[in-house]
Tab-separated table of C-alpha atoms in Angstrom:
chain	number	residue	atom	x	y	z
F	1	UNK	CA	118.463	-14.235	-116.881
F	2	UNK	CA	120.544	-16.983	-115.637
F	3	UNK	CA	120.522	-17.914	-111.946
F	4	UNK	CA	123.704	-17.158	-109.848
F	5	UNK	CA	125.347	-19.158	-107.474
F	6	UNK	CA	127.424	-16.295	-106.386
F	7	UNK	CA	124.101	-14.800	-105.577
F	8	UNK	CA	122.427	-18.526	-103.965
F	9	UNK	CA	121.426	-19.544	-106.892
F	10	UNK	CA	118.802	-16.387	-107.861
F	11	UNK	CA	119.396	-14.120	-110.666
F	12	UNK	CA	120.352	-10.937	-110.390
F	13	UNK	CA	117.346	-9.397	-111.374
F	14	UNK	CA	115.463	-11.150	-108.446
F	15	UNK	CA	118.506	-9.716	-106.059
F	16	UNK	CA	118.741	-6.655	-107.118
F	17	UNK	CA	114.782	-6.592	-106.744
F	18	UNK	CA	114.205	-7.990	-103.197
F	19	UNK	CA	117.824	-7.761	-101.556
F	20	UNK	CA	119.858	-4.565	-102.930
F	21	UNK	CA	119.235	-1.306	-100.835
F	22	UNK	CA	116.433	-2.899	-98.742
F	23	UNK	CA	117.947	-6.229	-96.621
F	24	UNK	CA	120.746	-8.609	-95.712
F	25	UNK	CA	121.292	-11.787	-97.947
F	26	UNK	CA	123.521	-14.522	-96.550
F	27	UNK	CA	124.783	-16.856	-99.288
F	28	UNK	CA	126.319	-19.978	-97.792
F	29	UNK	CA	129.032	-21.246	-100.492
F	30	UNK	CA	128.406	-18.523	-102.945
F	31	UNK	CA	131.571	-19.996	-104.194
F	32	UNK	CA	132.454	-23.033	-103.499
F	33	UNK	CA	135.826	-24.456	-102.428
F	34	UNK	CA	137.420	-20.682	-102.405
F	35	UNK	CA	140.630	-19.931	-101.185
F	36	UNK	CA	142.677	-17.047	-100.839
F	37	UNK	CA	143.813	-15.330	-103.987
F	38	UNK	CA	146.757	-13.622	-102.078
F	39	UNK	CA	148.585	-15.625	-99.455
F	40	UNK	CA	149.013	-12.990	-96.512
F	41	UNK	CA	152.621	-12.606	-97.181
F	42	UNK	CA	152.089	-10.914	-100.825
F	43	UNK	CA	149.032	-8.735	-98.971
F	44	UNK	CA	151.662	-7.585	-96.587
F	45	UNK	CA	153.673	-6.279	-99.341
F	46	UNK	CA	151.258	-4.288	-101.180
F	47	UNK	CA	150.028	-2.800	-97.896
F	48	UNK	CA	153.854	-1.396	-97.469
F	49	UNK	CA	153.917	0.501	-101.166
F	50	UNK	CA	153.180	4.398	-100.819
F	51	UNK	CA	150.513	4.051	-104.268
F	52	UNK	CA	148.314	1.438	-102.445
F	53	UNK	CA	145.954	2.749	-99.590
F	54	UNK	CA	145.880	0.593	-96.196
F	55	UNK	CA	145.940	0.703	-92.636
F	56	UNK	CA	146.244	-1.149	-89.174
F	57	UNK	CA	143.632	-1.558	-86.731
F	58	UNK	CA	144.809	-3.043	-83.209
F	59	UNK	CA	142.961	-3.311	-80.128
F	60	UNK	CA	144.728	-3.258	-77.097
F	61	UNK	CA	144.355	-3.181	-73.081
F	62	UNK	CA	145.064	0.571	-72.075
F	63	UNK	CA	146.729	1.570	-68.147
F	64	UNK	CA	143.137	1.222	-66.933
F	65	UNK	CA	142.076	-1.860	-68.127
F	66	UNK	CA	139.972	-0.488	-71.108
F	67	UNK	CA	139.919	-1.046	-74.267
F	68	UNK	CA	142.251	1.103	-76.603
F	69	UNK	CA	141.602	1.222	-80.325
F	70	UNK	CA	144.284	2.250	-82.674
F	71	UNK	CA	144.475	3.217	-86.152
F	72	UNK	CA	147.643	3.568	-88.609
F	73	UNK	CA	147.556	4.327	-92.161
F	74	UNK	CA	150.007	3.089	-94.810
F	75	UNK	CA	152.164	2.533	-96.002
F	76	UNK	CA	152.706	-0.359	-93.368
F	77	UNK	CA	156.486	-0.716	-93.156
F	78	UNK	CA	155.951	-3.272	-90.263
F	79	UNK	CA	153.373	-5.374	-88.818
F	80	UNK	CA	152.508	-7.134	-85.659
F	81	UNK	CA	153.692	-10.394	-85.522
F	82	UNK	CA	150.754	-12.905	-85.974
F	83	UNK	CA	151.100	-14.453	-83.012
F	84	UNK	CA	149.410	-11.197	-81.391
F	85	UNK	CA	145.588	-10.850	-81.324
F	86	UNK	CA	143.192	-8.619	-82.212
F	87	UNK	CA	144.650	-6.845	-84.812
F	88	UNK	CA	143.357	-6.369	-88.801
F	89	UNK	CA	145.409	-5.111	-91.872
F	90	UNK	CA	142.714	-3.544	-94.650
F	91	UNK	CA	144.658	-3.374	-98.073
F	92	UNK	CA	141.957	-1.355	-100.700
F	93	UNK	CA	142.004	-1.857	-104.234
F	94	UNK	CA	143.533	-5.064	-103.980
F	95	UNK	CA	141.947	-5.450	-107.552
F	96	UNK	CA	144.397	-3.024	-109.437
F	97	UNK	CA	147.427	-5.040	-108.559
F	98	UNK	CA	146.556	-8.828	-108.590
F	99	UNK	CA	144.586	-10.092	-112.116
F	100	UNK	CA	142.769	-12.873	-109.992
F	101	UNK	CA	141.443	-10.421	-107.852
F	102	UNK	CA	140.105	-8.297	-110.769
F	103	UNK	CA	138.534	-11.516	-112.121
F	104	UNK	CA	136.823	-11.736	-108.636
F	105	UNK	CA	135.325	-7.698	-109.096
F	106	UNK	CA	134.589	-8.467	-112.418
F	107	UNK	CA	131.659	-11.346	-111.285
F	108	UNK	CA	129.808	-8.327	-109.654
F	109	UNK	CA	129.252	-6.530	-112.901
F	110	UNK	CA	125.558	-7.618	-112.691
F	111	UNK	CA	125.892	-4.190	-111.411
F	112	UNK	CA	126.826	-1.102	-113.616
F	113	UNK	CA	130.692	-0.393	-113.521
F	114	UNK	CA	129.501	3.079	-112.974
F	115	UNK	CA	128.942	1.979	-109.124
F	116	UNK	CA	131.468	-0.811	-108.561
F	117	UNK	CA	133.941	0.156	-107.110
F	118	UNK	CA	137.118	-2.168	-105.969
F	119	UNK	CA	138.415	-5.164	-103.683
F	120	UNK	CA	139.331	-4.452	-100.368
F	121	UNK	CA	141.056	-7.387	-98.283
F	122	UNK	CA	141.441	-7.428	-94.684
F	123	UNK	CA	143.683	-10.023	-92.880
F	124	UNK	CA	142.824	-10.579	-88.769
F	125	UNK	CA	144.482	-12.282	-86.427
F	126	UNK	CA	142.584	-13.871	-83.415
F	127	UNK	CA	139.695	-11.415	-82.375
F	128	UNK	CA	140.435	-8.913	-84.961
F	129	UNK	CA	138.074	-6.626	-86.528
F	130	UNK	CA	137.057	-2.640	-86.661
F	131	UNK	CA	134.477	-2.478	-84.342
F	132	UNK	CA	130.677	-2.201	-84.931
F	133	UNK	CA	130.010	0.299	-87.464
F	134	UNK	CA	128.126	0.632	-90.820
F	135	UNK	CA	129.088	1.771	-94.956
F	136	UNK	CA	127.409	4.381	-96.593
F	137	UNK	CA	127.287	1.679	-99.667
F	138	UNK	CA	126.291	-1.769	-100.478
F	139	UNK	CA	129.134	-4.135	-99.435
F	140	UNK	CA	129.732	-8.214	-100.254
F	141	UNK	CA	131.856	-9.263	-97.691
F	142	UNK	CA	132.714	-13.069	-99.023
F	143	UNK	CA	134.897	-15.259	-96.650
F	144	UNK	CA	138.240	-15.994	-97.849
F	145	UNK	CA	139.944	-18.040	-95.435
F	146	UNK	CA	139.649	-18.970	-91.946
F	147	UNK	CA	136.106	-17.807	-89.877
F	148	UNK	CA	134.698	-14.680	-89.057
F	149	UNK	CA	131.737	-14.027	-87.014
F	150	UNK	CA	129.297	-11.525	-87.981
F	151	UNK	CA	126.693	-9.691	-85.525
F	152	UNK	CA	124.238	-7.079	-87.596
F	153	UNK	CA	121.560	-5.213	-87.250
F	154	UNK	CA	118.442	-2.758	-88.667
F	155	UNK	CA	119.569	-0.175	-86.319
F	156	UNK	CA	118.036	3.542	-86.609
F	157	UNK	CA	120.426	4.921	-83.911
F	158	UNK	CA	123.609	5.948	-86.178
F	159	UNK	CA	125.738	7.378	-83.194
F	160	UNK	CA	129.484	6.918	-82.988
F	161	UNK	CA	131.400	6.867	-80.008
F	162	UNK	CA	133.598	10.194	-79.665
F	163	UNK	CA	137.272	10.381	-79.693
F	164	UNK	CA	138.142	7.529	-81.558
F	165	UNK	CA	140.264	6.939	-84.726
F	166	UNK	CA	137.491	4.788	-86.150
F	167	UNK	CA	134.000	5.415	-86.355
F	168	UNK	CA	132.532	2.999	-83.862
F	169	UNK	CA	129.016	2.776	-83.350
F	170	UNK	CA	127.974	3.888	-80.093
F	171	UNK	CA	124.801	1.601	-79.279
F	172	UNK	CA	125.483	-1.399	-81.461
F	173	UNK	CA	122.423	-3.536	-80.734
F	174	UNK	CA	122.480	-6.890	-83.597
F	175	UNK	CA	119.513	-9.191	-84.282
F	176	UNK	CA	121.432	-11.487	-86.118
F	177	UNK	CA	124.399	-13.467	-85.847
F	178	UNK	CA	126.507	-15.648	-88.494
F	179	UNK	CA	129.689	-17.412	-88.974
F	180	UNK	CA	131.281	-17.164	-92.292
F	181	UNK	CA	133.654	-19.662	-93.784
F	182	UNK	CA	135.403	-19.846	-96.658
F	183	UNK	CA	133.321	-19.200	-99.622
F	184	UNK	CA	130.296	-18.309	-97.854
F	185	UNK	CA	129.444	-14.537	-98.415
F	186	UNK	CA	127.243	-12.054	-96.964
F	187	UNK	CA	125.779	-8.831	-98.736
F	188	UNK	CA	124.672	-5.878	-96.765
F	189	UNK	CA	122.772	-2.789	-97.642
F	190	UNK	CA	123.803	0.547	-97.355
F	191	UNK	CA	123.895	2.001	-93.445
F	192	UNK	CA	123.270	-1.615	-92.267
F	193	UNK	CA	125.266	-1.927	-88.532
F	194	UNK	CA	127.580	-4.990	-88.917
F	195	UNK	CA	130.450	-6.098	-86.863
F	196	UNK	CA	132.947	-8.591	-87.604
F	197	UNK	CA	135.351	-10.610	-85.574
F	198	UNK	CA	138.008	-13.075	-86.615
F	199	UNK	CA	137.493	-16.503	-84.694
F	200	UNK	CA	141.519	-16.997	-85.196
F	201	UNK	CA	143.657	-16.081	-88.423
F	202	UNK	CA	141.199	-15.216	-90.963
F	203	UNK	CA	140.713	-13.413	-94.187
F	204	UNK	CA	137.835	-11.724	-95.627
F	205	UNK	CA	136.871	-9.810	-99.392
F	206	UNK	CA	135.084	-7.071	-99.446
F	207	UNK	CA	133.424	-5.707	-102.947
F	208	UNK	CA	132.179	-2.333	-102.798
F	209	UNK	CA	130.216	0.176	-104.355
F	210	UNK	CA	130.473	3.879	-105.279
F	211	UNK	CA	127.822	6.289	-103.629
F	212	UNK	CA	129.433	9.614	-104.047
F	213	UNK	CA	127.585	11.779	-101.997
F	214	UNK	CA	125.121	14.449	-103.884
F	215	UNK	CA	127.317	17.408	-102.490
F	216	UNK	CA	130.390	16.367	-103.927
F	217	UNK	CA	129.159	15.601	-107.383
F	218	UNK	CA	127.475	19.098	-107.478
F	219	UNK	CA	131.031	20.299	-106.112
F	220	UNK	CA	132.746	18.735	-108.878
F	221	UNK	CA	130.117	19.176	-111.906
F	222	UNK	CA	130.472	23.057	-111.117
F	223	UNK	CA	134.106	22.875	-111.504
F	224	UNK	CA	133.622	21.316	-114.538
F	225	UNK	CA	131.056	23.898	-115.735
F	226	UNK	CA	133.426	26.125	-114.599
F	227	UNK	CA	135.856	25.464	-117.623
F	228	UNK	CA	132.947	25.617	-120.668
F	229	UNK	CA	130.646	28.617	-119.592
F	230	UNK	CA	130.764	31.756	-121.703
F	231	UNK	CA	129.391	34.776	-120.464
F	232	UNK	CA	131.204	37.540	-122.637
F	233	UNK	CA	131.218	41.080	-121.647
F	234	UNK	CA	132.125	42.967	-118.721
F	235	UNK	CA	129.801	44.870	-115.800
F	236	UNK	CA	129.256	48.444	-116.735
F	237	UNK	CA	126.588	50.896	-115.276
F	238	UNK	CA	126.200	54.171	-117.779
F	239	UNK	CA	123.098	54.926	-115.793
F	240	UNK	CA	124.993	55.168	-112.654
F	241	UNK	CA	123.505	57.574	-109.550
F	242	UNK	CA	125.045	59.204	-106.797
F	243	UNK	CA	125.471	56.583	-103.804
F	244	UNK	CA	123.892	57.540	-100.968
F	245	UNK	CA	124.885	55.234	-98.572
F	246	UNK	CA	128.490	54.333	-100.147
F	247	UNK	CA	128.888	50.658	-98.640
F	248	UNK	CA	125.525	49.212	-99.720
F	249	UNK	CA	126.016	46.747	-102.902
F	250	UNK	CA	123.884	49.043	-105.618
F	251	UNK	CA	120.049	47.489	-106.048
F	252	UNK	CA	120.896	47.870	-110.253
F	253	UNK	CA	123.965	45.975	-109.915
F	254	UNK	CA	122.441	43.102	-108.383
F	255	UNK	CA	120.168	42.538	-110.457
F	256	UNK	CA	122.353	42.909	-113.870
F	257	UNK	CA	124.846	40.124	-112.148
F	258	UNK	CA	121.774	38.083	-111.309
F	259	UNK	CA	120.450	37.986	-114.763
F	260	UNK	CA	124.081	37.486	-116.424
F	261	UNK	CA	124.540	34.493	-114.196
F	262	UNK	CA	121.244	33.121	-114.946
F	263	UNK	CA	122.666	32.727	-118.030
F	264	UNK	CA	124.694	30.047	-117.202
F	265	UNK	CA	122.672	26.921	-118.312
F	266	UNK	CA	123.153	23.128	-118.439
F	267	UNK	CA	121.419	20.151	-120.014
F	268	UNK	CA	121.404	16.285	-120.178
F	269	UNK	CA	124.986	15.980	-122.263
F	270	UNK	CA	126.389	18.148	-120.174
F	271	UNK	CA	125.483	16.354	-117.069
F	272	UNK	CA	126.569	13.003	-119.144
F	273	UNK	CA	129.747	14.237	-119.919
F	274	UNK	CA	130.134	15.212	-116.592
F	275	UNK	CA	129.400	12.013	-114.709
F	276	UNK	CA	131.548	9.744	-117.415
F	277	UNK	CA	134.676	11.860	-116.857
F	278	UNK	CA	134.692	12.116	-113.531
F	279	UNK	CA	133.501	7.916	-112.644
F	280	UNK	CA	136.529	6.850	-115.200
F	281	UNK	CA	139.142	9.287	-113.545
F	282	UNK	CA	141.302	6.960	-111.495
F	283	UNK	CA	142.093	7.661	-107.760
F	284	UNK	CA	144.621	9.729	-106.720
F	285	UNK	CA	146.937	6.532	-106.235
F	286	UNK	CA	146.323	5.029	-109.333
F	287	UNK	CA	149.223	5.070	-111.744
F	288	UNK	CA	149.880	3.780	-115.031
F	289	UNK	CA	153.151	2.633	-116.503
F	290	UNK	CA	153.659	2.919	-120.111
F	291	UNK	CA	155.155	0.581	-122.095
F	292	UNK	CA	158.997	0.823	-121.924
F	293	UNK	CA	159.793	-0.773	-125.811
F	294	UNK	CA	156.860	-0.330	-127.207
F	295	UNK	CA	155.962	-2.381	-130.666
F	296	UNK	CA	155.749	-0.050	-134.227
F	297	UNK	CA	152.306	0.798	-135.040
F	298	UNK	CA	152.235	-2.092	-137.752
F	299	UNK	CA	153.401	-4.638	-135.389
F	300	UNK	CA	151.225	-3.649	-132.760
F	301	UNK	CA	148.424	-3.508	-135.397
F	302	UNK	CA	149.480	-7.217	-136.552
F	303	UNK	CA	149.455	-9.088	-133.267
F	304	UNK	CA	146.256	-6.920	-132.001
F	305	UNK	CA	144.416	-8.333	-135.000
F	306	UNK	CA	146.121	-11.888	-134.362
F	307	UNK	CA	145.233	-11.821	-130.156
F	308	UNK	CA	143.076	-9.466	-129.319
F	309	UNK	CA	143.526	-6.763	-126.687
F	310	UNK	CA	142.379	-6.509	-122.788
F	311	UNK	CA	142.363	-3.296	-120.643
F	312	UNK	CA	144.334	-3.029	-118.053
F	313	UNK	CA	142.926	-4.057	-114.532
F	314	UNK	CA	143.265	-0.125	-113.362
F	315	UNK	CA	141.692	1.196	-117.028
F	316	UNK	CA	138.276	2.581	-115.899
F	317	UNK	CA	135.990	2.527	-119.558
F	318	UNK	CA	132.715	3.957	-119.453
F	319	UNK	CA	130.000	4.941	-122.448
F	320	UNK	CA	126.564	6.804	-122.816
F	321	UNK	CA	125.108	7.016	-126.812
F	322	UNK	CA	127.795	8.556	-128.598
F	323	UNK	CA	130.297	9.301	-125.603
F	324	UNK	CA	132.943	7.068	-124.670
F	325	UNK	CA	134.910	7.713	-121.244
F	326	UNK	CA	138.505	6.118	-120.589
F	327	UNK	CA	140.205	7.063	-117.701
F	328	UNK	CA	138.788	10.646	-117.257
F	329	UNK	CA	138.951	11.127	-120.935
F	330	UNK	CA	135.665	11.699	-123.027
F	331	UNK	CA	135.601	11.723	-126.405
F	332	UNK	CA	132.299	11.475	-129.182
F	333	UNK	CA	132.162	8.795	-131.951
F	334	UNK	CA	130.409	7.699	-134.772
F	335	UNK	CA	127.930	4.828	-135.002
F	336	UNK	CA	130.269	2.169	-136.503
F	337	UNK	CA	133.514	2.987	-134.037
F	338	UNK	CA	130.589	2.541	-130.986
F	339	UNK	CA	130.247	-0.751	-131.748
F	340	UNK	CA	133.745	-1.470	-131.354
F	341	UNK	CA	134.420	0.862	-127.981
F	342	UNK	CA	131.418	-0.451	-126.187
F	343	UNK	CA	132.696	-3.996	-126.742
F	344	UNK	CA	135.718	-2.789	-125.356
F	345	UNK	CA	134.330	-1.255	-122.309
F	346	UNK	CA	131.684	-4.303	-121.912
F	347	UNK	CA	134.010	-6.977	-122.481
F	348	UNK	CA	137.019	-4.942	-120.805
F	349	UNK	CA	138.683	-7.542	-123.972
F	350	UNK	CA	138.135	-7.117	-127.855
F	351	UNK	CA	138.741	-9.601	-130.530
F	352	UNK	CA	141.478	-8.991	-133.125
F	353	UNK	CA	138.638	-9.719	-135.807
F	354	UNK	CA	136.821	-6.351	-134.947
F	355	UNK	CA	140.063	-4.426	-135.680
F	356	UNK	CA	138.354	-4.015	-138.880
F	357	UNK	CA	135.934	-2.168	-137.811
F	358	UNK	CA	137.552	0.011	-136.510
F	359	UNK	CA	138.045	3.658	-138.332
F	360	UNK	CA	141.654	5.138	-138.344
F	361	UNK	CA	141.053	7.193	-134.957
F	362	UNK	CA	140.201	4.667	-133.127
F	363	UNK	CA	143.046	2.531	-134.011
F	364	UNK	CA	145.626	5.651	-133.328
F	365	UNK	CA	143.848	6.137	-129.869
F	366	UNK	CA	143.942	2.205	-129.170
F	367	UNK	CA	147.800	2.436	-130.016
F	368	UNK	CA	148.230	5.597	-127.755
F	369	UNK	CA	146.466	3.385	-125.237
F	370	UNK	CA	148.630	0.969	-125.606
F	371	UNK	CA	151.846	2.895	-125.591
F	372	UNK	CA	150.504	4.414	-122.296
F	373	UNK	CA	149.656	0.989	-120.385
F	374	UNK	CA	145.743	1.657	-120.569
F	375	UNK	CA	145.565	-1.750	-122.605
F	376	UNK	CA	147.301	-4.171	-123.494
F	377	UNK	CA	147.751	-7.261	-125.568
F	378	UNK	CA	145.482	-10.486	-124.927
C-alpha cells in the first residue's frame, strides 16, 4: 500500500496499526503549501444560513475579573469584528457546500465512509479557541492558515467544569505542546485532552469521525425492527381463574407475553440493513435540491454515457454483498448491477462506458437520482 504524505509519509495500514485509537501523530506538512479553501468571508456566510450548523465561542472578562465563556449557536446573523480577540466561529459540514472541501474529506477515505464523517472549519481571532476539552472520536485537525498552538494530554481525569455552555475540562494537565502552521496536521485519538489557541487570526480543519454511541444504535435498530416484526394474534386466556388479589399482573399472562415476545428475532441482514440505512440517512439539515429542467430520459441517458456521472457532495452511498444504501434508502441487486453501484459508491464517480452494464432498474433509479439532485452529471 502506497505511503502517504498526508499521513508523514507511512501508509495507512501502518497508521491505522500503531496511531488510530491508541496515540497522537503530528505530521509536519502533511500537505504542503496549503491554504485556505474558503477565505473567511464565504465561511461567514454559510455560518449565517438556517440548514448549516455553527456557533460562536467568545471569551470575555466578566464584572469580577474572571473569565466568562460564551456560546451562540447559528445561524450567525452577525459576528464580532476581527479586530476583537479571543473569539472562534465553528462552521460543521463545511464539506456539503464547497466541492474543494469535499475533495479534502475525500483523502481520508483510507478509512471506511461508514465512519467519516464531515469538515468542520473554525476561524479564531487572536487567542481564540474552546477551551481544553476532548472528542468522543478520532479527529485530524490540519492547519489551514495562520498558527495555532496545541497543548494535549493522556489524561484519565475526564471532569468538566460545571455551569458552562461548553464542556471544559476541569483539570487540564498537557504533556505536550505544538505549534501548527499551515499544512501541518495533527491526529488525535478518541478522548485525547487537547486545547487549542490561535496565536493571531488563524484557521484550522477538522475531519471527523462517526462513533455513534451503542445506546443510540440499539435505540434506533429497535425502531426499525419495530416496522418488520410480525407477531399475529391477540392475548386471550380461556383458562382464566378467579383473581384473588385483583391488581397483581396474572403469573399465566406473563409468561404467554414473555414467550410471544421472544418471538421477535433478528439476524445478520437484518442488522446490515439496519446499519446501511441509518449511516446513509443525511442529517437533519441536509437538503437536496432537485433539478429544476431536468433533461428527457434519452438525453440524460446520452450525455451520462458520453461524461460520466458524480454524486453529489451531500449523497451518502453505502453497500454490503447484495445491499446497496443511498441516502437512507436500501435496496437488493443482482450480481452484474453490483458491479456498477459499488463503483458508484467507491468512486463517488462512474464512467459513461459502464452504462452498459447497467440493467433497466438501475438506469431508472440513476435517472430518479438525478432528477432529485442525488447525482449529477460529470
Amino acid at each position: 500500500m502506497q505511503k502517504l504524505q498526508l499521513l508523514g509519509n507511512i501508509t495507512p495500514a501502518q497508521f491505522l496499526r500503531d496511531y488510530w485509537h491508541k496515540k497522537p501523530l503530528l505530521i509536519r506538512q502533511a500537505i504542503p503549501n496549503f491554504k485556505p479553501l474558503l477565505k473567511a468571508d464565504k465561511l461567514a456566510e454559510l455560518a449565517s444560513l438556517n440548514h448549516v450548523e455553527s456557533r460562536l465561542v467568545t471569551l470575555t472578562e466578566g464584572t469580577g475579573g474572571d473569565r466568562r465563556w460564551d456560546l451562540q449557536h447559528g445561524p450567525l446573523a452577525e459576528l464580532p469584528p476581527r479586530t476583537q480577540r479571543e473569539w472562534t466561529m465553528l462552521v460543521q459540514g463545511v464539506n456539503l457546500h464547497d466541492p474543494k472541501a469535499d475533495a479534502l474529506l475525500r483523502q481520508f477515505r483510507f478509512v471506511p465512509d461508514a465512519r467519516l464523517d464531515d469538515l468542520m472549519v473554525s476561524y479564531a481571532t487572536d487567542g481564540g479557541g474552546v477551551g481544553p476539552h476532548f472528542d468522543s472520536y478520532d479527529v485530524f485537525l490540519l492547519q489551514a492558515q495562520g498558527k495555532r498552538r496545541w497543548r494535549i494530554g493522556a489524561q484519565q481525569d475526564l471532569t468538566l467544569v460545571e455551569g458552562l455552555p461548553l464542556k471544559i475540562l476541569a483539570n487540564f494537565e498537557p504533556e505536550q505542546e505544538f505549534v501548527l502552521e499551515p499544512g501541518d496536521m495533527l491526529y488525535l485519538p478518541p478522548h485525547y485532552a487537547h486545547d487549542g489557541v490561535a496565536e493571531g487570526e488563524c484557521m484550522t480543519y477538522s475531519v471527523g469521525f462517526r462513533a455513534p454511541s451503542f445506546q443510540e444504535l440499539g435505540e434506533a435498530f429497535l425502531q426499525f425492527m419495530a416496522d418488520s416484526i410480525d407477531l399475529p394474534g391477540r392475548y386471550a386466556d380461556p383458562g382464566l381463574q378467579p383473581a384473588k388479589n385483583p391488581a397483581e399482573i396474572p403469573r399465566d399472562m406473563l409468561a404467554t407475553v414473555t414467550e410471544e415476545l421472544n418471538k421477535v428475532r433478528w439476524d445478520e441482514e437484518d442488522v446490515t440493513i439496519f446499519l446501511g440505512e441509518y449511516l446513509s440517512e443525511p442529517k437533519h439539515n441536509v437538503f437536496f435540491t432537485p433539478v429544476a429542467k431536468p433533461l428527457t430520459v434519452g438525453r440524460f441517458m446520452e450525455q451520462a454515457a458520453k461524461k460520466g456521472l458524480k454524486l453529489s457532495p451531500k449523497t451518502l452511498m453505502l453497500y454490503r454483498g447484495k445491499h446497496v444504501f443511498i441516502n437512507g434508502e436500501s435496496f437488493a441487486v443482482g450480481r452484474a448491477d453490483k458491479v456498477v453501484l459499488d463503483a458508484l459508491a467507491n468512486e463517488r464517480g462512474l464512467e459513461g462506458s459502464l452504462l452498459d452494464q447497467a440493467s433497466d432498474d438501475v438506469l431508472e433509479a440513476l435517472y430518479t437520482w438525478y432528477q432529485d439532485g442525488w447525482l449529477e452529471l460529470a
